[in-house]
Structures are given as C-alpha cells and as structure tokens.
Amino acid sequence: MTRISILYPNKKGSRFDFRYYVETHMPMSIRLLSAHPGFRSVSVERGVGGAAPGSEPAYLAMCHFLFASIEDFMAAFMPNADTLQGDIPRYTDIEPVIQFNEVLISR
Amino acid sequence: MTRISILYPNKKGSRFDFRYYVETHMPMSIRLLSAHPGFRSVSVERGVGGAAPGSEPAYLAMCHFLFASIEDFMAAFMPNADTLQGDIPRYTDIEPVIQFNEVLISR
C-alpha cells in the first residue's frame, strides 16, 4: 500500500483559502482520483498546532491519499494532472511538499 | 477527529534504524496508546520518494495516530511519555516534526 502525502508548509505571509480547498478543490480531487480501482482512502486535515503547547503547526494543511500501489496512483493522477495542478493557484501560493510512502504498519 | 503526525526529516548523515522502529518502537507505542478508548487507527510509513521522479523523500518515516480528540491523545500519551520519548534515541538522532491536525474530510 502506498500513501501519497501532500503537505502545505505554514509560511508567514502565504495565502491559503481553506474554504475553497475543502469545499471545491478536494471534493473535485477525490471525485477524480477515487474513480480508479486502486483508490483506498483519503484524509484531508488542517494543522492546529505543534508539539509544544501554543506552537504553530509546521503545515497549514495535509492531504493523504491511500492507493494499492504507486502505479495505481499515477494511473489515476496523470490523466487529471493538468486539471488538479491548475486548480492549486485558486486556493494557495504555497508550494506543497509531496512524497510517496510505503505503508509498513496499518491498524 | 484528530490526527497526530510524527515526521522524521530526511537529513544527510542522520541515523534511523528502521528495523528497531518498525519491530520494537512502534509496536510498543501502538500497544500503549491503543489501550485508550479514544484510539481510532495508526499508520506507520517509510518515505520512498518525492514528487519529482528519482527525488529523495522529504521525510524518512511518518507515523500518524488517529484519535477521537486531542484530549484523548494527551490522556493516552502523557502516562507513557517518558517511556516512548526515552526510546527514540535507540533508533534515531533525528528530531521529529510533530503536529496535531483536525480531520476535515475522511473517506
């Protein structure tokens, strides 16, 4: 199983429209990507704080897609890459950190 | 729902013993924290690459705990904080990025 994590760094002075992200971008993204049979699950999250009490979160938002494999994710994503990436400027000017992860333990 | 993310930055020259982490540290951590009724799920992952083909992942490892609330996580974690934090030097010298997230979409 592969998790694809998209993390938006909490940068001072940056723009992030949570309403558009949660009500428009992510529903579109989930609709397009979950149509692939390799889709397993998705979680969309808002950073609320760091480990130290009262500290800022390192990331404003996180999104994690779980797919059966990297190949399945790529097959789901590539036909929709232009649509999804082209929509990003509508809610943020932050360049996300994106990484692929192999799931070792899940319960 | 609250997700607690523990991210280990991929730093050159750092030490990370995946075998100890996956076979000893995380099973102990899951055993201790999942005993709390607010525990929902956990995912332990190894970073395999970034968005650009052949690029390094930003994080060597990620661990995400899902709890019913931050309060539930803290109630589960605090009695075990010394045990769990004291075990970290056994597998890494990397200081993890830790953050609390509010889950906005889950499916």
Coordinates of N, CA and C in Angstrom, one line a residue:
Chain A
M1 N 0.8 -1.2 0.0 CA 0.0 0.0 0.0 C 0.9 1.3 0.0
T2 N 0.4 2.3 -0.7 CA 1.2 3.5 -0.9 C 0.4 4.7 -0.4
R3 N 1.0 5.5 0.5 CA 0.3 6.7 0.8 C 1.0 7.9 0.2
I4 N 0.2 8.8 -0.5 CA 0.7 9.9 -1.1 C 0.4 11.1 -0.2
S5 N 1.4 11.8 0.3 CA 1.2 12.9 1.3 C 1.5 14.2 0.6
I6 N 0.5 15.2 0.7 CA 0.7 16.5 0.2 C 0.6 17.5 1.3
L7 N 1.7 18.1 1.6 CA 1.8 18.9 2.9 C 2.0 20.4 2.5
Y8 N 1.3 21.3 3.0 CA 1.4 22.7 2.7 C 2.1 23.4 3.9
P9 N 3.4 23.8 3.7 CA 4.1 24.4 4.8 C 3.4 25.7 5.3
N10 N 3.5 25.9 6.6 CA 2.9 27.1 7.2 C 3.9 28.3 7.1
K11 N 3.8 29.0 5.9 CA 4.8 30.1 5.7 C 4.1 31.4 6.0
K12 N 4.8 32.2 6.7 CA 4.3 33.6 7.1 C 4.0 34.3 5.8
G13 N 2.8 35.0 5.7 CA 2.5 35.8 4.6 C 1.9 35.1 3.4
S14 N 1.8 33.8 3.5 CA 1.3 33.0 2.4 C -0.3 33.0 2.5
R15 N -0.8 32.6 1.4 CA -2.3 32.6 1.2 C -2.8 31.1 1.1
F16 N -3.8 30.9 1.9 CA -4.4 29.5 1.8 C -5.9 29.7 2.1
D17 N -6.7 29.4 1.1 CA -8.2 29.6 1.2 C -8.8 28.2 1.6
F18 N -8.9 28.0 2.9 CA -9.4 26.7 3.3 C -10.8 26.4 2.8
R19 N -11.6 27.4 2.7 CA -13.0 27.1 2.2 C -13.0 26.6 0.8
Y20 N -12.2 27.2 -0.1 CA -12.1 26.7 -1.5 C -11.4 25.3 -1.5
Y21 N -10.4 25.1 -0.7 CA -9.7 23.8 -0.6 C -10.6 22.7 -0.2
V22 N -11.4 22.9 0.8 CA -12.2 21.9 1.4 C -13.5 21.7 0.7
E23 N -14.1 22.8 0.2 CA -15.4 22.7 -0.5 C -15.4 22.5 -2.0
T24 N -14.2 22.8 -2.6 CA -14.2 22.7 -4.1 C -13.0 21.9 -4.6
H25 N -11.8 22.3 -4.2 CA -10.6 21.5 -4.7 C -10.6 20.1 -4.3
M26 N -10.7 19.8 -3.0 CA -10.5 18.4 -2.5 C -11.7 17.5 -3.0
P27 N -13.0 18.0 -2.9 CA -14.0 17.2 -3.5 C -13.8 16.8 -5.0
M28 N -13.3 17.8 -5.8 CA -13.0 17.5 -7.2 C -11.9 16.5 -7.3
S29 N -10.8 16.7 -6.5 CA -9.7 15.8 -6.5 C -10.1 14.4 -6.1
I30 N -10.9 14.3 -5.1 CA -11.4 13.0 -4.6 C -12.3 12.3 -5.6
R31 N -13.2 13.1 -6.2 CA -14.1 12.5 -7.3 C -13.2 11.9 -8.4
L32 N -12.2 12.7 -8.9 CA -11.4 12.2 -10.0 C -10.5 11.0 -9.6
L33 N -9.9 11.1 -8.5 CA -8.9 10.0 -8.1 C -9.6 8.8 -7.6
S34 N -10.7 8.9 -6.9 CA -11.3 7.7 -6.3 C -12.0 6.9 -7.3
A35 N -12.1 7.4 -8.6 CA -12.7 6.6 -9.6 C -11.8 5.4 -10.0
H36 N -10.5 5.5 -9.7 CA -9.6 4.4 -10.0 C -9.8 3.3 -9.0
P37 N -9.7 2.0 -9.5 CA -9.9 0.9 -8.6 C -8.8 0.7 -7.6
G38 N -7.7 1.4 -7.8 CA -6.6 1.3 -6.8 C -6.8 2.2 -5.6
F39 N -7.8 3.1 -5.7 CA -8.0 4.1 -4.6 C -8.5 3.3 -3.3
R40 N -8.0 3.7 -2.2 CA -8.4 3.0 -0.9 C -9.0 4.0 0.0
S41 N -8.4 5.2 0.3 CA -9.0 6.1 1.2 C -8.3 7.5 1.1
V42 N -8.8 8.5 1.7 CA -8.3 9.8 1.7 C -8.6 10.5 3.0
S43 N -7.6 11.3 3.5 CA -7.8 12.2 4.6 C -7.3 13.6 4.3
V44 N -8.2 14.5 4.7 CA -7.8 16.0 4.5 C -7.9 16.6 5.8
E45 N -6.8 17.3 6.2 CA -6.6 17.8 7.5 C -6.1 19.2 7.6
R46 N -6.5 19.9 8.7 CA -6.0 21.2 8.9 C -5.0 21.2 10.1
G47 N -3.8 21.7 10.0 CA -2.9 21.8 11.1 C -3.4 22.7 12.2
V48 N -3.4 22.2 13.4 CA -3.9 23.1 14.5 C -2.8 23.4 15.5
G49 N -1.7 22.8 15.5 CA -0.6 23.1 16.5 C 0.5 22.1 16.4
G50 N 1.7 22.6 17.0 CA 2.8 21.7 17.1 C 2.9 21.0 18.4
A51 N 4.0 20.3 18.6 CA 4.1 19.6 19.9 C 4.1 20.4 21.1
A52 N 4.8 21.6 21.0 CA 4.9 22.5 22.2 C 3.6 23.2 22.3
P53 N 3.0 23.3 23.6 CA 1.7 23.9 23.8 C 1.8 25.4 23.2
G54 N 0.7 25.7 22.4 CA 0.6 27.0 21.8 C 1.5 27.3 20.6
S55 N 2.3 26.3 20.2 CA 3.1 26.5 19.0 C 2.3 26.3 17.7
E56 N 2.9 26.9 16.6 CA 2.2 26.9 15.3 C 2.5 25.5 14.7
P57 N 1.6 25.0 13.9 CA 1.9 23.7 13.2 C 2.9 24.0 12.1
A58 N 3.7 23.0 11.7 CA 4.7 23.1 10.6 C 3.9 23.2 9.3
Y59 N 2.8 22.6 9.2 CA 2.0 22.6 8.0 C 0.6 23.1 8.2
L60 N 0.1 24.0 7.3 CA -1.2 24.5 7.4 C -2.3 23.4 7.1
A61 N -1.9 22.6 6.2 CA -2.9 21.6 5.7 C -2.1 20.4 5.2
M62 N -2.8 19.2 5.3 CA -2.2 17.9 4.9 C -3.3 17.2 4.2
C63 N -2.9 16.5 3.1 CA -3.8 15.6 2.5 C -3.1 14.3 2.2
H64 N -3.7 13.2 2.5 CA -3.1 11.8 2.3 C -4.0 11.0 1.5
F65 N -3.6 10.5 0.4 CA -4.3 9.5 -0.4 C -3.7 8.1 -0.2
L66 N -4.5 7.1 0.1 CA -4.0 5.8 0.1 C -4.4 5.0 -1.1
F67 N -3.5 4.4 -1.8 CA -3.7 3.7 -3.0 C -3.0 2.3 -2.9
A68 N -3.5 1.3 -3.7 CA -2.9 0.0 -3.6 C -1.5 0.0 -4.0
S69 N -1.0 0.9 -4.9 CA 0.4 1.0 -5.3 C 0.6 2.4 -5.9
I70 N 1.9 2.7 -6.0 CA 2.3 3.9 -6.7 C 1.8 3.9 -8.1
E71 N 1.9 2.8 -8.8 CA 1.5 2.7 -10.2 C 0.0 3.0 -10.3
D72 N -0.8 2.5 -9.3 CA -2.2 2.8 -9.4 C -2.5 4.4 -9.2
F73 N -1.7 4.9 -8.2 CA -1.9 6.4 -8.0 C -1.6 7.1 -9.3
M74 N -0.4 6.8 -9.9 CA 0.0 7.5 -11.1 C -1.0 7.3 -12.2
A75 N -1.6 6.1 -12.4 CA -2.6 5.9 -13.4 C -3.9 6.7 -13.1
A76 N -4.2 6.9 -11.9 CA -5.3 7.8 -11.5 C -5.0 9.2 -11.7
F77 N -3.8 9.6 -11.3 CA -3.5 11.1 -11.3 C -3.1 11.6 -12.7
M78 N -2.3 10.9 -13.5 CA -1.8 11.5 -14.7 C -2.9 12.1 -15.6
P79 N -3.9 11.4 -15.9 CA -4.9 11.9 -16.8 C -5.6 13.2 -16.2
N80 N -5.5 13.4 -14.9 CA -6.1 14.6 -14.3 C -5.1 15.6 -13.7
A81 N -3.8 15.4 -14.1 CA -2.8 16.2 -13.5 C -3.0 17.7 -13.9
D82 N -3.3 18.0 -15.1 CA -3.4 19.4 -15.5 C -4.6 20.1 -14.8
T83 N -5.7 19.4 -14.7 CA -6.9 19.9 -14.0 C -6.6 20.2 -12.6
L84 N -6.0 19.2 -11.9 CA -5.8 19.3 -10.4 C -4.7 20.3 -10.1
Q85 N -3.5 20.2 -10.8 CA -2.5 21.2 -10.6 C -2.8 22.6 -11.0
G86 N -3.6 22.7 -12.0 CA -4.0 24.0 -12.5 C -5.0 24.7 -11.5
D87 N -5.6 23.9 -10.6 CA -6.6 24.5 -9.7 C -5.9 25.0 -8.4
I88 N -4.6 24.6 -8.2 CA -3.9 25.0 -6.9 C -3.8 26.5 -6.7
P89 N -3.5 27.3 -7.8 CA -3.4 28.7 -7.5 C -4.7 29.4 -7.1
R90 N -5.8 28.6 -7.3 CA -7.1 29.2 -6.8 C -7.3 29.2 -5.3
Y91 N -6.4 28.4 -4.6 CA -6.6 28.4 -3.1 C -5.3 28.7 -2.4
T92 N -4.1 28.6 -3.1 CA -2.9 28.9 -2.3 C -1.7 29.3 -3.3
D93 N -0.8 30.0 -2.7 CA 0.5 30.3 -3.4 C 1.6 29.5 -2.7
I94 N 1.3 28.6 -1.9 CA 2.3 27.7 -1.2 C 2.6 26.5 -2.1
E95 N 3.9 26.3 -2.2 CA 4.3 25.1 -3.0 C 4.3 23.9 -2.0
P96 N 3.5 22.9 -2.3 CA 3.4 21.8 -1.3 C 4.6 20.8 -1.4
V97 N 4.9 20.2 -0.2 CA 5.8 19.1 -0.1 C 5.0 17.8 -0.5
I98 N 5.4 17.1 -1.5 CA 4.7 15.9 -1.9 C 5.7 14.7 -1.7
Q99 N 5.2 13.6 -1.1 CA 6.0 12.5 -1.1 C 5.2 11.2 -1.1
F100 N 5.9 10.1 -1.6 CA 5.3 8.8 -1.6 C 5.8 8.0 -0.5
N101 N 4.9 7.3 0.2 CA 5.3 6.5 1.3 C 4.8 5.0 1.2
E102 N 5.6 4.1 1.6 CA 5.2 2.7 1.7 C 4.7 2.5 3.1
V103 N 3.4 2.0 3.2 CA 2.8 1.7 4.5 C 3.4 0.4 5.1
L104 N 4.0 0.6 6.3 CA 4.6 -0.6 6.9 C 3.7 -1.2 8.0
I105 N 2.9 -0.4 8.7 CA 2.0 -0.9 9.7 C 0.7 -0.1 9.5
S106 N -0.4 -0.7 9.5 CA -1.7 -0.1 9.4 C -2.7 -0.8 10.3
R107 N -3.3 -0.2 11.2 CA -4.3 -0.8 12.0 C -5.3 0.2 12.7
Chain B
M1 N -12.3 14.6 14.9 CA -11.2 13.6 14.9 C -9.9 14.3 14.8
T2 N -8.9 13.8 15.5 CA -7.6 14.5 15.5 C -6.5 13.5 15.0
R3 N -5.7 13.9 14.0 CA -4.6 13.1 13.6 C -3.3 13.7 14.2
I4 N -2.5 12.9 14.8 CA -1.2 13.3 15.3 C -0.1 12.8 14.4
S5 N 0.6 13.7 13.7 CA 1.6 13.3 12.8 C 3.0 13.5 13.3
I6 N 3.8 12.4 13.2 CA 5.2 12.4 13.7 C 6.1 12.2 12.4
L7 N 6.8 13.2 12.0 CA 7.5 13.1 10.7 C 9.0 13.3 11.0
Y8 N 9.8 12.3 10.4 CA 11.2 12.3 10.6 C 11.9 12.8 9.4
P9 N 12.5 14.1 9.5 CA 13.1 14.7 8.3 C 14.3 13.9 7.8
N10 N 14.4 13.8 6.5 CA 15.4 13.1 5.8 C 16.7 13.9 5.7
K11 N 17.5 13.8 6.8 CA 18.7 14.7 6.9 C 19.9 13.8 6.6
K12 N 20.8 14.4 5.8 CA 22.0 13.7 5.4 C 22.8 13.4 6.7
G13 N 23.4 12.2 6.7 CA 24.2 11.9 7.8 C 23.5 11.5 9.1
S14 N 22.2 11.5 9.1 CA 21.4 11.1 10.3 C 21.3 9.6 10.3
R15 N 20.9 9.2 11.5 CA 20.8 7.7 11.8 C 19.3 7.4 12.0
F16 N 18.9 6.3 11.3 CA 17.5 5.9 11.5 C 17.4 4.3 11.4
D17 N 17.2 3.6 12.4 CA 17.2 2.2 12.4 C 15.7 1.7 12.2
F18 N 15.4 1.5 10.9 CA 14.0 1.1 10.6 C 13.6 -0.2 11.2
R19 N 14.5 -1.1 11.4 CA 14.2 -2.4 11.9 C 13.7 -2.2 13.4
Y20 N 14.5 -1.4 14.2 CA 14.1 -1.2 15.6 C 12.8 -0.4 15.6
Y21 N 12.7 0.6 14.7 CA 11.5 1.4 14.7 C 10.2 0.6 14.4
V22 N 10.3 -0.2 13.4 CA 9.1 -1.0 13.0 C 8.8 -2.2 13.8
E23 N 9.9 -2.9 14.3 CA 9.7 -4.1 15.0 C 9.6 -4.0 16.5
T24 N 10.1 -2.8 17.1 CA 10.2 -2.7 18.5 C 9.5 -1.4 19.0
H25 N 9.9 -0.2 18.5 CA 9.4 1.0 19.0 C 7.9 1.2 18.7
M26 N 7.5 1.1 17.4 CA 6.1 1.3 17.0 C 5.2 0.3 17.6
P27 N 5.5 -1.0 17.6 CA 4.6 -2.0 18.3 C 4.4 -1.6 19.8
M28 N 5.5 -1.2 20.5 CA 5.3 -0.8 21.9 C 4.4 0.5 22.0
S29 N 4.7 1.4 21.1 CA 3.9 2.7 21.1 C 2.4 2.4 20.8
I30 N 2.2 1.5 19.8 CA 0.8 1.2 19.5 C 0.1 0.4 20.6
R31 N 0.8 -0.5 21.2 CA 0.3 -1.2 22.4 C -0.1 -0.3 23.5
L32 N 0.7 0.7 23.8 CA 0.4 1.6 24.9 C -0.7 2.6 24.6
L33 N -0.6 3.2 23.4 CA -1.6 4.2 23.0 C -3.0 3.7 22.6
S34 N -3.0 2.5 22.0 CA -4.3 1.9 21.5 C -5.1 1.4 22.7
A35 N -4.5 1.3 23.9 CA -5.3 0.9 25.0 C -6.3 1.9 25.4
H36 N -6.1 3.2 25.0 CA -7.1 4.2 25.3 C -8.3 4.1 24.4
P37 N -9.5 4.3 25.0 CA -10.8 4.2 24.2 C -10.9 5.2 23.1
G38 N -10.1 6.3 23.1 CA -10.1 7.3 22.1 C -9.3 7.0 20.9
F39 N -8.5 5.9 21.0 CA -7.7 5.5 19.8 C -8.6 5.0 18.7
R40 N -8.2 5.4 17.5 CA -9.0 5.0 16.3 C -8.2 4.2 15.3
S41 N -7.0 4.7 14.9 CA -6.2 4.0 14.0 C -4.8 4.5 14.0
V42 N -3.9 3.8 13.3 CA -2.5 4.2 13.2 C -1.9 3.8 11.9
S43 N -1.0 4.6 11.3 CA -0.3 4.2 10.1 C 1.2 4.5 10.3
V44 N 2.0 3.6 9.9 CA 3.5 3.8 10.0 C 4.0 3.6 8.6
E45 N 4.8 4.6 8.2 CA 5.2 4.6 6.8 C 6.7 5.0 6.6
R46 N 7.2 4.4 5.5 CA 8.6 4.8 5.1 C 8.5 5.6 3.8
G47 N 9.2 6.8 3.8 CA 9.2 7.6 2.7 C 10.0 6.9 1.6
V48 N 9.5 6.9 0.3 CA 10.2 6.2 -0.8 C 10.6 7.2 -1.9
G49 N 10.0 8.4 -1.9 CA 10.4 9.4 -2.9 C 9.6 10.6 -2.9
G50 N 10.1 11.7 -3.6 CA 9.4 12.9 -3.7 C 8.6 13.0 -5.0
A51 N 8.0 14.1 -5.2 CA 7.1 14.3 -6.4 C 7.9 14.1 -7.7
A52 N 9.2 14.7 -7.8 CA 10.0 14.5 -9.0 C 10.5 13.1 -9.1
P53 N 10.5 12.5 -10.3 CA 11.0 11.1 -10.4 C 12.4 11.0 -9.9
G54 N 12.7 10.0 -9.1 CA 14.1 9.8 -8.6 C 14.5 10.7 -7.5
S55 N 13.6 11.6 -7.0 CA 14.0 12.5 -5.9 C 13.8 11.9 -4.6
E56 N 14.6 12.4 -3.6 CA 14.5 11.9 -2.2 C 13.2 12.3 -1.5
P57 N 12.7 11.5 -0.6 CA 11.6 12.0 0.1 C 12.0 13.0 1.2
A58 N 11.1 14.0 1.5 CA 11.4 15.0 2.5 C 11.5 14.4 3.9
Y59 N 10.8 13.3 4.1 CA 10.8 12.6 5.4 C 11.1 11.1 5.2
L60 N 12.0 10.6 6.1 CA 12.4 9.2 6.0 C 11.3 8.3 6.5
A61 N 10.5 8.8 7.5 CA 9.4 8.0 8.0 C 8.4 8.9 8.5
M62 N 7.1 8.4 8.6 CA 6.0 9.1 9.1 C 5.2 8.2 9.9
C63 N 4.6 8.7 11.0 CA 3.7 7.9 11.8 C 2.5 8.8 12.0
H64 N 1.2 8.3 11.8 CA 0.0 9.1 12.1 C -0.9 8.3 13.0
F65 N -1.2 8.9 14.1 CA -2.2 8.3 15.0 C -3.5 9.1 14.9
L66 N -4.6 8.3 14.7 CA -5.9 9.0 14.7 C -6.6 8.7 16.1
F67 N -7.0 9.8 16.7 CA -7.7 9.7 18.0 C -9.1 10.5 17.9
A68 N -10.0 10.2 18.8 CA -11.3 10.9 18.7 C -11.1 12.4 19.0
S69 N -10.1 12.8 19.8 CA -9.8 14.2 20.1 C -8.4 14.4 20.6
I70 N -7.9 15.6 20.6 CA -6.6 15.9 21.2 C -6.5 15.5 22.6
E71 N -7.6 15.8 23.4 CA -7.6 15.4 24.8 C -7.4 13.9 25.0
D72 N -8.1 13.1 24.1 CA -7.9 11.7 24.2 C -6.5 11.3 24.0
F73 N -5.9 11.9 22.9 CA -4.5 11.5 22.7 C -3.6 11.9 23.8
M74 N -3.8 13.1 24.4 CA -3.0 13.5 25.5 C -3.1 12.6 26.7
A75 N -4.4 12.2 27.0 CA -4.7 11.3 28.1 C -4.0 9.9 27.9
A76 N -3.9 9.5 26.6 CA -3.2 8.2 26.3 C -1.7 8.4 26.3
F77 N -1.2 9.5 25.9 CA 0.2 9.7 25.7 C 0.9 10.1 27.0
M78 N 0.4 11.0 27.8 CA 1.1 11.5 28.9 C 1.6 10.5 29.9
P79 N 0.8 9.5 30.3 CA 1.3 8.5 31.2 C 2.5 7.7 30.6
N80 N 2.6 7.7 29.3 CA 3.7 6.9 28.6 C 4.7 7.7 28.0
A81 N 4.7 9.1 28.2 CA 5.6 10.0 27.5 C 7.1 9.6 27.8
D82 N 7.4 9.4 29.0 CA 8.8 9.1 29.3 C 9.3 7.8 28.7
T83 N 8.5 6.8 28.7 CA 8.8 5.5 28.1 C 9.0 5.7 26.6
L84 N 8.1 6.4 25.9 CA 8.1 6.5 24.5 C 9.2 7.4 24.0
Q85 N 9.3 8.6 24.7 CA 10.3 9.6 24.2 C 11.7 9.0 24.6
G86 N 11.8 8.3 25.7 CA 13.1 7.8 26.1 C 13.6 6.7 25.1
D87 N 12.7 6.1 24.4 CA 13.1 5.1 23.4 C 13.6 5.6 22.1
I88 N 13.3 6.9 21.8 CA 13.6 7.4 20.5 C 15.1 7.3 20.2
P89 N 16.0 7.7 21.1 CA 17.5 7.6 20.8 C 17.9 6.2 20.4
R90 N 17.1 5.2 20.7 CA 17.5 3.8 20.3 C 17.4 3.6 18.8
Y91 N 16.6 4.4 18.1 CA 16.5 4.2 16.7 C 16.9 5.4 15.8
T92 N 17.0 6.6 16.4 CA 17.3 7.8 15.6 C 17.9 8.9 16.4
D93 N 18.7 9.7 15.7 CA 19.1 11.0 16.2 C 18.4 12.2 15.6
I94 N 17.4 11.9 14.8 CA 16.6 12.9 14.1 C 15.5 13.4 15.1
E95 N 15.4 14.8 15.1 CA 14.3 15.3 15.9 C 13.1 15.4 15.1
P96 N 12.0 14.7 15.4 CA 10.8 14.6 14.6 C 10.0 16.0 14.6
V97 N 9.4 16.2 13.5 CA 8.3 17.3 13.4 C 7.0 16.6 13.9
I98 N 6.4 17.2 14.9 CA 5.2 16.7 15.4 C 4.1 17.7 15.3
Q99 N 2.9 17.3 14.7 CA 1.8 18.3 14.7 C 0.5 17.6 14.9
F100 N -0.4 18.4 15.4 CA -1.8 18.0 15.6 C -2.7 18.5 14.5
N101 N -3.5 17.7 13.9 CA -4.4 18.0 12.8 C -5.8 17.7 13.1
E102 N -6.7 18.6 12.7 CA -8.1 18.4 12.7 C -8.5 17.7 11.4
V103 N -9.2 16.6 11.4 CA -9.5 15.9 10.2 C -10.8 16.5 9.7
L104 N -10.7 17.0 8.4 CA -11.8 17.8 7.8 C -12.6 16.9 6.8
I105 N -11.9 16.0 6.1 CA -12.6 15.0 5.2 C -11.9 13.7 5.4
S106 N -12.7 12.6 5.6 CA -12.2 11.3 5.7 C -13.1 10.3 5.0
R107 N -12.5 9.6 4.0 CA -13.4 8.6 3.3 C -12.5 7.5 2.7

